[in-house]
PDB file of C-alpha atoms in Angstrom:
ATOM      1  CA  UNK A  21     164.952  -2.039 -72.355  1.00 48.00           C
ATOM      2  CA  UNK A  22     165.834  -0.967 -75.859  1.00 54.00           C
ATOM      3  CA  UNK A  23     165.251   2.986 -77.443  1.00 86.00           C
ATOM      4  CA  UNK A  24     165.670   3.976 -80.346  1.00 90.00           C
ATOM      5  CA  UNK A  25     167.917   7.576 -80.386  1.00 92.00           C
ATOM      6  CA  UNK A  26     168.197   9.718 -83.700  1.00 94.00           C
ATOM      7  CA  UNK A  27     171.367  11.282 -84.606  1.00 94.00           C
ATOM      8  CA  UNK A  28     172.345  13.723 -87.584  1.00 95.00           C
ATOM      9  CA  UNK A  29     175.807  12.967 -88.583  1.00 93.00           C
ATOM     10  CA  UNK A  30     177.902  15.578 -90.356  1.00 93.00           C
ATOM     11  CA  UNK A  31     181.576  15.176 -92.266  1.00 91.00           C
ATOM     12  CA  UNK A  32     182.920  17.892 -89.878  1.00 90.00           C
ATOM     13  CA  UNK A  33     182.066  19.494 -86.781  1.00 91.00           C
ATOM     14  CA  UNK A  34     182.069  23.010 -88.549  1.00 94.00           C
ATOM     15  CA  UNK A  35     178.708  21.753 -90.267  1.00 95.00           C
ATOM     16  CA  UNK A  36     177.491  20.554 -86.601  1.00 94.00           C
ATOM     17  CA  UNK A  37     178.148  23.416 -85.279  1.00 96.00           C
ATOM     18  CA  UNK A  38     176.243  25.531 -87.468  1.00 97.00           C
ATOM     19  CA  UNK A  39     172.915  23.458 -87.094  1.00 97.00           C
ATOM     20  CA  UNK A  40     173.177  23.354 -83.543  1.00 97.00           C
ATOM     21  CA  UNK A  41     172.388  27.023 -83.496  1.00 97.00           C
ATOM     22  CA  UNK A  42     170.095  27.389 -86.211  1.00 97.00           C
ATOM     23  CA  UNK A  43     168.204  24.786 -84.391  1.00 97.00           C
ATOM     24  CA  UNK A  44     168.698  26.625 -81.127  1.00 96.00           C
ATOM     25  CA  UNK A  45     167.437  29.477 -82.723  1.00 96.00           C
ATOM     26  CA  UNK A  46     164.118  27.799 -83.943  1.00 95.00           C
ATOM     27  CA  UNK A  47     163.441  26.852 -80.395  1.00 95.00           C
ATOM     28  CA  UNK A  48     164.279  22.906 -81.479  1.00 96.00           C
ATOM     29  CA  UNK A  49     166.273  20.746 -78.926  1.00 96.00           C
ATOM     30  CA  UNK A  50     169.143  19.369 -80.212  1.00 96.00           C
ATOM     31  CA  UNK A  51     172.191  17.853 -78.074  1.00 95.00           C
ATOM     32  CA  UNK A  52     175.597  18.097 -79.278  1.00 94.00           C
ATOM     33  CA  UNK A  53     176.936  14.113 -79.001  1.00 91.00           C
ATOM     34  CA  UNK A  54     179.785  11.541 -79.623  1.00 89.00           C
ATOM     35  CA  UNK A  55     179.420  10.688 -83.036  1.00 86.00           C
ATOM     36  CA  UNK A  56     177.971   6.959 -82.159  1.00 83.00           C
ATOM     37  CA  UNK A  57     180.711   4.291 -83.776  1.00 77.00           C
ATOM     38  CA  UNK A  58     178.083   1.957 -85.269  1.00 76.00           C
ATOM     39  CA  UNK A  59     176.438   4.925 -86.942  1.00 75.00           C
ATOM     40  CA  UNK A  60     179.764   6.797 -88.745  1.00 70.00           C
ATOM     41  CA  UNK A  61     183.633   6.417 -88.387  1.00 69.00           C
ATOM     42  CA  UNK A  62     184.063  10.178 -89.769  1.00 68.00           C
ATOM     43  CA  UNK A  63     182.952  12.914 -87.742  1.00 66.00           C
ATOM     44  CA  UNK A  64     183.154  12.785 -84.031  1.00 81.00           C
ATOM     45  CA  UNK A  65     180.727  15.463 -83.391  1.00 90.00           C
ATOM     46  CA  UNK A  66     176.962  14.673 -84.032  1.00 93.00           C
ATOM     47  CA  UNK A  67     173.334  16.083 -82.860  1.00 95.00           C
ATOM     48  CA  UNK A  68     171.482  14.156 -80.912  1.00 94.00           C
ATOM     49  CA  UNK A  69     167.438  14.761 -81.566  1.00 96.00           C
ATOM     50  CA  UNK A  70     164.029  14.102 -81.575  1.00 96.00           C
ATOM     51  CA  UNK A  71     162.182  12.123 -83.924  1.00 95.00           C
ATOM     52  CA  UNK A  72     159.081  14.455 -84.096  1.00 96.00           C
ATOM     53  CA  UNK A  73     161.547  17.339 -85.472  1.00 96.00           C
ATOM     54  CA  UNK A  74     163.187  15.538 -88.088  1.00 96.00           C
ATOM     55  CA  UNK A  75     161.174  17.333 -91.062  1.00 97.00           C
ATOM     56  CA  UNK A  76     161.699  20.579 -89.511  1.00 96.00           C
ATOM     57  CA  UNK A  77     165.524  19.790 -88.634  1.00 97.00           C
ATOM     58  CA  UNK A  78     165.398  18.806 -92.843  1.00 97.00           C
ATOM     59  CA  UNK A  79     164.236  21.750 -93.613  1.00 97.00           C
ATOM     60  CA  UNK A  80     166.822  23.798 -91.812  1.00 97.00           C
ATOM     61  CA  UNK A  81     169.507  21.679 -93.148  1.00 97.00           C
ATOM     62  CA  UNK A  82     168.029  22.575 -96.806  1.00 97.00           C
ATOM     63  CA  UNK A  83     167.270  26.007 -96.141  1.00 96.00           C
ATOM     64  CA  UNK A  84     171.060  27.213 -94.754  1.00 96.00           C
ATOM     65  CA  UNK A  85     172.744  24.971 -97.364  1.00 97.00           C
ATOM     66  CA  UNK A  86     174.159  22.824 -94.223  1.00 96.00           C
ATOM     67  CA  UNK A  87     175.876  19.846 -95.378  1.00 95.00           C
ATOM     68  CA  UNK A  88     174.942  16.341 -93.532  1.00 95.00           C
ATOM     69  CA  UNK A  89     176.009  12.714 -94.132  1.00 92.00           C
ATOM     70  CA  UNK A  90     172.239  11.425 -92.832  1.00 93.00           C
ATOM     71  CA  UNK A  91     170.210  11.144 -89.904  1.00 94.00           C
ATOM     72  CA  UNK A  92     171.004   7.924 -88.134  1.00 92.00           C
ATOM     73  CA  UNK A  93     168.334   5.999 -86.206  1.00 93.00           C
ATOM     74  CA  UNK A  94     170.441   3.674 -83.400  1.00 90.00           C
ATOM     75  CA  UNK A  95     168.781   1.328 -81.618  1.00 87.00           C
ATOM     76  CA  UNK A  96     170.312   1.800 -77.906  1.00 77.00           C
ATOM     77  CA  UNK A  97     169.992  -0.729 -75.192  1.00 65.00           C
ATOM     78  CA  UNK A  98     170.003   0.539 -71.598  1.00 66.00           C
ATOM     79  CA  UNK A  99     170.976  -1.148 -69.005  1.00 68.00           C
ATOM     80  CA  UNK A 100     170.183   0.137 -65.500  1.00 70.00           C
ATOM     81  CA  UNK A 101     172.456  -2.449 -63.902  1.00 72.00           C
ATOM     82  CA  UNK A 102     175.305  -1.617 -65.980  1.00 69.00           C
ATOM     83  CA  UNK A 103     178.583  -0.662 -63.951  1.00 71.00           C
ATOM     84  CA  UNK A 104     176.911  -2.172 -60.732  1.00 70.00           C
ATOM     85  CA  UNK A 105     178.782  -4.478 -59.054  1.00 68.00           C
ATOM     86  CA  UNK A 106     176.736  -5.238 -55.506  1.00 64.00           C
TER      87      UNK A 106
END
């Protein structure tokens, strides 16, 4: 089973930091994340969201001046067997 999981990579976690609570403060869920490796080799801090509140998340990130690298769409495959060994 594959799912696709959007991220919002920044080039420090100060910048991170400050959307996560101007997001929190919208009422948007965002989860602070690893910084996925096949996505960015900079930051180690991104948010992981939804992909119905991307244009609002954009238009947070315009309105408080927040600086991002871009909003990464990964492709994740889960596997429910994974680490089971009976």
């Amino acid at each position: 089973m594959s799912q696709t999981q959007y991220y919002v990579l920044f080039p420090n976690h100060d910048n991170g930091m400050r959307l996560y609570y101007e997001l929190k403060s919208l009422g948007i869920k965002a989860t602070i994340a690893p910084t996925p490796r096949s996505a960015s080799k900079c930051c180690g801090i991104s948010l992981l969201i939804q992909k119905q509140d991307i244009d609002v998340i954009n238009a947070c990130i315009e309105e408080h001046q927040i600086e991002i690298l871009k909003i990464a769409a990964i492709e994740r495959d889960i596997n429910p067997k994974r680490d089971k060994y009976c």
